[in-house]
Amino acid sequence: NAYRNWSVRLATQFDTDASSTVFSRFGVQYRAGRDKVANIGYRYRAGRIAQWEASAAWRLSPRWSVFGSQVYSTRDSQGIDSF
């Protein structure tokens, strides 16, 4: 199965009185094995947060792994966290 390593998450809260989204979160994960994972996602909270995030943890060998994470605020047009 070509999709067995992939997962998708989606959550949203909609205010029917105001006809607007209050909170929303979307994420996609690729897991190539126990020690190899990559993620990308978006989160939104009305008037407060609008952010893209990407992260990965990948074992290169028994002694070496790479890790990285980046969060970008579309509201502030800048990166707000990375390692």
N, CA, C and O atoms as a Tinker XYZ file with bonds, in Angstrom:
   332  protein
     1  N      0.831000   -1.187000    0.000000    73     2
     2  CA     0.000000    0.000000    0.000000    64     1     3
     3  C      0.876000    1.251000    0.000000    63     2     4     5
     4  O      1.713000    1.419000    0.887000    81     3
     5  N      0.696000    2.106000   -0.961000    73     3     6
     6  CA     1.515000    3.309000   -1.122000    64     5     7
     7  C      1.270000    4.349000   -0.029000    63     6     8     9
     8  O      2.107000    5.229000    0.173000    81     7
     9  N      0.149000    4.268000    0.675000    73     7    10
    10  CA    -0.212000    5.291000    1.660000    64     9    11
    11  C      0.044000    4.876000    3.103000    63    10    12    13
    12  O     -0.268000    5.644000    4.013000    81    11
    13  N      0.589000    3.715000    3.343000    73    11    14
    14  CA     0.730000    3.220000    4.715000    64    13    15
    15  C      1.658000    4.060000    5.587000    63    14    16    17
    16  O      1.540000    4.032000    6.812000    81    15
    17  N      2.576000    4.807000    4.978000    73    15    18
    18  CA     3.511000    5.641000    5.744000    64    17    19
    19  C      3.000000    7.058000    5.975000    63    18    20    21
    20  O      3.679000    7.863000    6.613000    81    19
    21  N      1.824000    7.370000    5.470000    73    19    22
    22  CA     1.283000    8.725000    5.544000    64    21    23
    23  C      0.107000    8.796000    6.512000    63    22    24    25
    24  O     -0.670000    7.848000    6.632000    81    23
    25  N     -0.014000    9.935000    7.205000    73    23    26
    26  CA    -1.215000   10.182000    8.008000    64    25    27
    27  C     -1.588000   11.656000    7.872000    63    26    28    29
    28  O     -0.734000   12.508000    7.622000    81    27
    29  N     -2.876000   11.939000    8.040000    73    27    30
    30  CA    -3.405000   13.294000    7.924000    64    29    31
    31  C     -4.286000   13.564000    9.130000    63    30    32    33
    32  O     -5.074000   12.712000    9.540000    81    31
    33  N     -4.145000   14.763000    9.699000    73    31    34
    34  CA    -4.978000   15.184000   10.825000    64    33    35
    35  C     -5.682000   16.488000   10.448000    63    34    36    37
    36  O     -5.094000   17.354000    9.801000    81    35
    37  N     -6.914000   16.617000   10.849000    73    35    38
    38  CA    -7.666000   17.840000   10.591000    64    37    39
    39  C     -8.630000   18.072000   11.747000    63    38    40    41
    40  O     -9.359000   17.170000   12.160000    81    39
    41  N     -8.617000   19.287000   12.255000    73    39    42
    42  CA    -9.568000   19.678000   13.306000    64    41    43
    43  C    -10.003000   21.104000   13.014000    63    42    44    45
    44  O     -9.198000   21.932000   12.588000    81    43
    45  N    -11.259000   21.382000   13.243000    73    43    46
    46  CA   -11.742000   22.745000   13.047000    64    45    47
    47  C    -12.913000   23.019000   13.997000    63    46    48    49
    48  O    -13.668000   22.114000   14.352000    81    47
    49  N    -13.040000   24.250000   14.386000    73    47    50
    50  CA   -14.163000   24.698000   15.202000    64    49    51
    51  C    -14.769000   25.902000   14.482000    63    50    52    53
    52  O    -14.083000   26.887000   14.212000    81    51
    53  N    -16.050000   25.809000   14.178000    73    51    54
    54  CA   -16.733000   26.840000   13.414000    64    53    55
    55  C    -17.830000   27.475000   14.259000    63    54    56    57
    56  O    -18.634000   26.771000   14.870000    81    55
    57  N    -17.861000   28.799000   14.292000    73    55    58
    58  CA   -18.891000   29.545000   15.014000    64    57    59
    59  C    -20.054000   29.808000   14.060000    63    58    60    61
    60  O    -19.951000   30.649000   13.168000    81    59
    61  N    -21.149000   29.094000   14.247000    73    59    62
    62  CA   -22.299000   29.243000   13.344000    64    61    63
    63  C    -22.990000   30.591000   13.506000    63    62    64    65
    64  O    -23.575000   31.103000   12.551000    81    63
    65  N    -22.932000   31.168000   14.698000    73    63    66
    66  CA   -23.551000   32.480000   14.905000    64    65    67
    67  C    -22.815000   33.568000   14.128000    63    66    68    69
    68  O    -23.443000   34.446000   13.537000    81    67
    69  N    -21.488000   33.508000   14.131000    73    67    70
    70  CA   -20.678000   34.513000   13.427000    64    69    71
    71  C    -20.306000   34.072000   12.017000    63    70    72    73
    72  O    -19.723000   34.844000   11.255000    81    71
    73  N    -20.642000   32.837000   11.671000    73    71    74
    74  CA   -20.289000   32.267000   10.363000    64    73    75
    75  C    -18.801000   32.404000   10.059000    63    74    76    77
    76  O    -18.406000   32.844000    8.979000    81    75
    77  N    -17.979000   32.012000   11.046000    73    75    78
    78  CA   -16.528000   32.098000   10.858000    64    77    79
    79  C    -15.819000   30.969000   11.602000    63    78    80    81
    80  O    -16.351000   30.388000   12.548000    81    79
    81  N    -14.618000   30.684000   11.148000    73    79    82
    82  CA   -13.788000   29.661000   11.775000    64    81    83
    83  C    -13.132000   30.240000   13.018000    63    82    84    85
    84  O    -12.518000   31.305000   12.957000    81    83
    85  N    -13.254000   29.556000   14.132000    73    83    86
    86  CA   -12.652000   29.974000   15.394000    64    85    87
    87  C    -11.249000   29.377000   15.513000    63    86    88    89
    88  O    -10.306000   30.064000   15.906000    81    87
    89  N    -11.120000   28.110000   15.175000    73    87    90
    90  CA    -9.865000   27.384000   15.315000    64    89    91
    91  C     -9.785000   26.350000   14.198000    63    90    92    93
    92  O    -10.790000   25.744000   13.826000    81    91
    93  N     -8.588000   26.156000   13.671000    73    91    94
    94  CA    -8.396000   25.134000   12.656000    64    93    95
    95  C     -6.954000   24.633000   12.733000    63    94    96    97
    96  O     -6.030000   25.400000   13.003000    81    95
    97  N     -6.781000   23.337000   12.493000    73    95    98
    98  CA    -5.448000   22.739000   12.499000    64    97    99
    99  C     -5.431000   21.623000   11.464000    63    98   100   101
   100  O     -6.358000   20.818000   11.380000    81    99
   101  N     -4.356000   21.593000   10.678000    73    99   102
   102  CA    -4.204000   20.590000    9.636000    64   101   103
   103  C     -2.764000   20.108000    9.668000    63   102   104   105
   104  O     -1.845000   20.915000    9.811000    81   103
   105  N     -2.555000   18.814000    9.537000    73   103   106
   106  CA    -1.198000   18.292000    9.533000    64   105   107
   107  C     -1.067000   17.038000    8.692000    63   106   108   109
   108  O     -1.994000   16.233000    8.602000    81   107
   109  N      0.098000   16.884000    8.077000    73   107   110
   110  CA     0.431000   15.696000    7.298000    64   109   111
   111  C      1.742000   15.151000    7.847000    63   110   112   113
   112  O      2.682000   15.903000    8.103000    81   111
   113  N      1.794000   13.841000    8.025000    73   111   114
   114  CA     3.005000   13.195000    8.536000    64   113   115
   115  C      3.412000   12.061000    7.608000    63   114   116   117
   116  O      2.581000   11.285000    7.138000    81   115
   117  N      4.715000   11.988000    7.356000    73   115   118
   118  CA     5.286000   10.866000    6.613000    64   117   119
   119  C      6.237000   10.136000    7.554000    63   118   120   121
   120  O      7.168000   10.738000    8.089000    81   119
   121  N      6.010000    8.858000    7.754000    73   119   122
   122  CA     6.846000    8.051000    8.638000    64   121   123
   123  C      7.452000    6.924000    7.802000    63   122   124   125
   124  O      6.768000    5.969000    7.432000    81   123
   125  N      8.756000    7.055000    7.511000    73   123   126
   126  CA     9.455000    6.074000    6.673000    64   125   127
   127  C      9.934000    4.873000    7.480000    63   126   128   129
   128  O     10.340000    3.864000    6.903000    81   127
   129  N      9.893000    4.967000    8.770000    73   127   130
   130  CA    10.325000    3.892000    9.651000    64   129   131
   131  C     10.274000    4.369000   11.086000    63   130   132   133
   132  O      9.848000    5.491000   11.361000    81   131
   133  N     10.705000    3.523000   11.995000    73   131   134
   134  CA    10.656000    3.867000   13.415000    64   133   135
   135  C     11.468000    5.110000   13.736000    63   134   136   137
   136  O     11.110000    5.865000   14.640000    81   135
   137  N     12.563000    5.337000   13.002000    73   135   138
   138  CA    13.477000    6.449000   13.289000    64   137   139
   139  C     13.491000    7.512000   12.191000    63   138   140   141
   140  O     14.452000    8.274000   12.087000    81   139
   141  N     12.449000    7.572000   11.377000    73   139   142
   142  CA    12.417000    8.534000   10.275000    64   141   143
   143  C     11.008000    9.098000   10.142000    63   142   144   145
   144  O     10.064000    8.384000    9.802000    81   143
   145  N     10.885000   10.411000   10.421000    73   143   146
   146  CA     9.560000   11.046000   10.357000    64   145   147
   147  C      9.697000   12.497000    9.885000    63   146   148   149
   148  O     10.643000   13.192000   10.254000    81   147
   149  N      8.743000   12.941000    9.068000    73   147   150
   150  CA     8.675000   14.332000    8.612000    64   149   151
   151  C      7.228000   14.803000    8.751000    63   150   152   153
   152  O      6.292000   14.050000    8.481000    81   151
   153  N      7.056000   16.051000    9.172000    73   151   154
   154  CA     5.726000   16.616000    9.416000    64   153   155
   155  C      5.616000   17.990000    8.781000    63   154   156   157
   156  O      6.599000   18.727000    8.700000    81   155
   157  N      4.423000   18.330000    8.333000    73   155   158
   158  CA     4.115000   19.696000    7.912000    64   157   159
   159  C      2.686000   19.985000    8.354000    63   158   160   161
   160  O      1.813000   19.121000    8.282000    81   159
   161  N      2.461000   21.212000    8.810000    73   159   162
   162  CA     1.128000   21.525000    9.299000    64   161   163
   163  C      0.845000   23.012000    9.321000    63   162   164   165
   164  O      1.731000   23.842000    9.120000    81   163
   165  N     -0.413000   23.322000    9.569000    73   163   166
   166  CA    -0.879000   24.695000    9.648000    64   165   167
   167  C     -1.840000   24.802000   10.826000    63   166   168   169
   168  O     -2.663000   23.911000   11.040000    81   167
   169  N     -1.740000   25.885000   11.588000    73   167   170
   170  CA    -2.698000   26.111000   12.677000    64   169   171
   171  C     -3.165000   27.563000   12.642000    63   170   172   173
   172  O     -2.414000   28.481000   12.312000    81   171
   173  N     -4.436000   27.727000   12.995000    73   171   174
   174  CA    -5.080000   29.033000   12.942000    64   173   175
   175  C     -6.016000   29.182000   14.136000    63   174   176   177
   176  O     -6.779000   28.272000   14.461000    81   175
   177  N     -5.949000   30.321000   14.773000    73   175   178
   178  CA    -6.913000   30.700000   15.809000    64   177   179
   179  C     -7.291000   32.150000   15.524000    63   178   180   181
   180  O     -6.425000   33.023000   15.468000    81   179
   181  N     -8.576000   32.399000   15.345000    73   179   182
   182  CA    -9.076000   33.709000   14.914000    64   181   183
   183  C     -8.486000   34.847000   15.742000    63   182   184   185
   184  O     -8.584000   34.855000   16.969000    81   183
   185  N     -7.870000   35.809000   15.051000    73   183   186
   186  CA    -7.326000   36.992000   15.702000    64   185   187
   187  C     -6.042000   36.791000   16.483000    63   186   188   189
   188  O     -5.518000   37.747000   17.055000    81   187
   189  N     -5.510000   35.546000   16.520000    73   187   190
   190  CA    -4.341000   35.294000   17.361000    64   189   191
   191  C     -3.201000   34.600000   16.630000    63   190   192   193
   192  O     -2.067000   35.075000   16.677000    81   191
   193  N     -3.475000   33.492000   15.958000    73   191   194
   194  CA    -2.410000   32.652000   15.403000    64   193   195
   195  C     -2.741000   32.243000   13.973000    63   194   196   197
   196  O     -3.867000   31.855000   13.662000    81   195
   197  N     -1.738000   32.341000   13.116000    73   195   198
   198  CA    -1.800000   31.773000   11.767000    64   197   199
   199  C     -0.377000   31.331000   11.460000    63   198   200   201
   200  O      0.465000   32.154000   11.103000    81   199
   201  N     -0.101000   30.034000   11.598000    73   199   202
   202  CA     1.276000   29.542000   11.525000    64   201   203
   203  C      1.397000   28.278000   10.692000    63   202   204   205
   204  O      0.543000   27.394000   10.739000    81   203
   205  N      2.489000   28.215000    9.922000    73   203   206
   206  CA     2.917000   26.994000    9.250000    64   205   207
   207  C      4.031000   26.394000   10.077000    63   206   208   209
   208  O      4.826000   27.125000   10.668000    81   207
   209  N      4.100000   25.082000   10.129000    73   207   210
   210  CA     5.187000   24.427000   10.847000    64   209   211
   211  C      5.668000   23.217000   10.058000    63   210   212   213
   212  O      4.883000   22.524000    9.411000    81   211
   213  N      6.966000   22.979000   10.124000    73   211   214
   214  CA     7.560000   21.807000    9.483000    64   213   215
   215  C      8.618000   21.261000   10.436000    63   214   216   217
   216  O      9.333000   22.023000   11.087000    81   215
   217  N      8.710000   19.946000   10.510000    73   215   218
   218  CA     9.713000   19.332000   11.373000    64   217   219
   219  C     10.092000   17.966000   10.812000    63   218   220   221
   220  O      9.343000   17.351000   10.053000    81   219
   221  N     11.270000   17.517000   11.209000    73   219   222
   222  CA    11.736000   16.198000   10.771000    64   221   223
   223  C     12.741000   15.660000   11.776000    63   222   224   225
   224  O     13.476000   16.411000   12.417000    81   223
   225  N     12.751000   14.347000   11.893000    73   223   226
   226  CA    13.754000   13.619000   12.677000    64   225   227
   227  C     14.110000   12.399000   11.829000    63   226   228   229
   228  O     13.239000   11.590000   11.509000    81   227
   229  N     15.370000   12.266000   11.468000    73   227   230
   230  CA    15.765000   11.237000   10.507000    64   229   231
   231  C     17.078000   10.592000   10.942000    63   230   232   233
   232  O     18.103000   11.267000   11.035000    81   231
   233  N     17.046000    9.297000   11.205000    73   231   234
   234  CA    18.267000    8.573000   11.564000    64   233   235
   235  C     19.038000    8.285000   10.285000    63   234   236   237
   236  O     18.514000    7.683000    9.348000    81   235
   237  N     20.300000    8.728000   10.261000    73   235   238
   238  CA    21.162000    8.514000    9.108000    64   237   239
   239  C     21.964000    7.225000    9.224000    63   238   240   241
   240  O     22.252000    6.561000    8.228000    81   239
   241  N     22.315000    6.889000   10.451000    73   239   242
   242  CA    23.083000    5.676000   10.739000    64   241   243
   243  C     22.853000    5.341000   12.209000    63   242   244   245
   244  O     22.187000    6.107000   12.906000    81   243
   245  N     23.375000    4.236000   12.699000    73   243   246
   246  CA    23.184000    3.927000   14.126000    64   245   247
   247  C     23.701000    5.010000   15.076000    63   246   248   249
   248  O     23.237000    5.100000   16.213000    81   247
   249  N     24.650000    5.831000   14.629000    73   247   250
   250  CA    25.222000    6.853000   15.500000    64   249   251
   251  C     24.848000    8.285000   15.125000    63   250   252   253
   252  O     25.150000    9.215000   15.874000    81   251
   253  N     24.200000    8.476000   13.989000    73   251   254
   254  CA    23.918000    9.831000   13.522000    64   253   255
   255  C     22.447000   10.012000   13.149000    63   254   256   257
   256  O     21.857000    9.194000   12.443000    81   255
   257  N     21.879000   11.106000   13.646000    73   255   258
   258  CA    20.515000   11.501000   13.296000    64   257   259
   259  C     20.498000   13.005000   13.052000    63   258   260   261
   260  O     21.335000   13.739000   13.577000    81   259
   261  N     19.543000   13.452000   12.257000    73   259   262
   262  CA    19.338000   14.889000   12.064000    64   261   263
   263  C     17.937000   15.238000   12.555000    63   262   264   265
   264  O     16.998000   14.454000   12.420000    81   263
   265  N     17.822000   16.426000   13.124000    73   263   266
   266  CA    16.561000   16.932000   13.644000    64   265   267
   267  C     16.408000   18.368000   13.171000    63   266   268   269
   268  O     17.393000   19.101000   13.077000    81   267
   269  N     15.200000   18.769000   12.879000    73   267   270
   270  CA    14.962000   20.159000   12.503000    64   269   271
   271  C     13.508000   20.519000   12.677000    63   270   272   273
   272  O     12.621000   19.669000   12.597000    81   271
   273  N     13.277000   21.805000   12.919000    73   271   274
   274  CA    11.916000   22.299000   13.087000    64   273   275
   275  C     11.889000   23.770000   12.713000    63   274   276   277
   276  O     12.833000   24.507000   12.998000    81   275
   277  N     10.814000   24.194000   12.076000    73   275   278
   278  CA    10.635000   25.597000   11.713000    64   277   279
   279  C      9.162000   25.950000   11.875000    63   278   280   281
   280  O      8.287000   25.208000   11.429000    81   279
   281  N      8.894000   27.079000   12.511000    73   279   282
   282  CA     7.528000   27.609000   12.621000    64   281   283
   283  C      7.547000   29.007000   12.024000    63   282   284   285
   284  O      8.381000   29.839000   12.381000    81   283
   285  N      6.620000   29.250000   11.113000    73   283   286
   286  CA     6.527000   30.534000   10.421000    64   285   287
   287  C      5.146000   31.141000   10.661000    63   286   288   289
   288  O      4.126000   30.489000   10.439000    81   287
   289  N      5.125000   32.377000   11.109000    73   287   290
   290  CA     3.866000   33.091000   11.351000    64   289   291
   291  C      3.467000   33.863000   10.095000    63   290   292   293
   292  O      4.164000   34.791000    9.688000    81   291
   293  N      2.355000   33.485000    9.489000    73   291   294
   294  CA     1.861000   34.240000    8.344000    64   293   295
   295  C      1.243000   35.565000    8.804000    63   294   296   297
   296  O      1.172000   36.524000    8.036000    81   295
   297  N      0.811000   35.604000   10.020000    73   295   298
   298  CA     0.249000   36.843000   10.580000    64   297   299
   299  C      1.331000   37.902000   10.756000    63   298   300   301
   300  O      1.103000   39.081000   10.486000    81   299
   301  N      2.542000   37.467000   11.222000    73   299   302
   302  CA     3.645000   38.382000   11.464000    64   301   303
   303  C      4.668000   38.411000   10.317000    63   302   304   305
   304  O      5.602000   39.213000   10.332000    81   303
   305  N      4.483000   37.532000    9.330000    73   303   306
   306  CA     5.391000   37.416000    8.171000    64   305   307
   307  C      6.848000   37.201000    8.590000    63   306   308   309
   308  O      7.767000   37.847000    8.086000    81   307
   309  N      7.023000   36.259000    9.540000    73   307   310
   310  CA     8.388000   35.952000    9.986000    64   309   311
   311  C      8.438000   34.589000   10.661000    63   310   312   313
   312  O      7.436000   34.084000   11.168000    81   311
   313  N      9.639000   34.009000   10.653000    73   311   314
   314  CA     9.870000   32.790000   11.401000    64   313   315
   315  C      9.836000   33.104000   12.874000    63   314   316   317
   316  O     10.360000   34.135000   13.296000    81   315
   317  N      9.225000   32.232000   13.677000    73   315   318
   318  CA     9.122000   32.520000   15.106000    64   317   319
   319  C      9.814000   31.476000   15.971000    63   318   320   321
   320  O     10.027000   31.697000   17.163000    81   319
   321  N     10.165000   30.340000   15.376000    73   319   322
   322  CA    10.865000   29.301000   16.148000    64   321   323
   323  C     11.542000   28.353000   15.177000    63   322   324   325
   324  O     10.966000   27.982000   14.154000    81   323
   325  N     12.765000   27.965000   15.500000    73   323   326
   326  CA    13.456000   26.966000   14.687000    64   325   327
   327  C     14.580000   26.329000   15.493000    63   326   328   329
   328  O     15.098000   26.906000   16.450000    81   327
   329  N     14.935000   25.135000   15.079000    73   327   330
   330  CA    16.127000   24.486000   15.607000    64   329   331
   331  C     16.596000   23.460000   14.611000    63   330   332
   332  O     17.597000   22.783000   14.848000    81   331
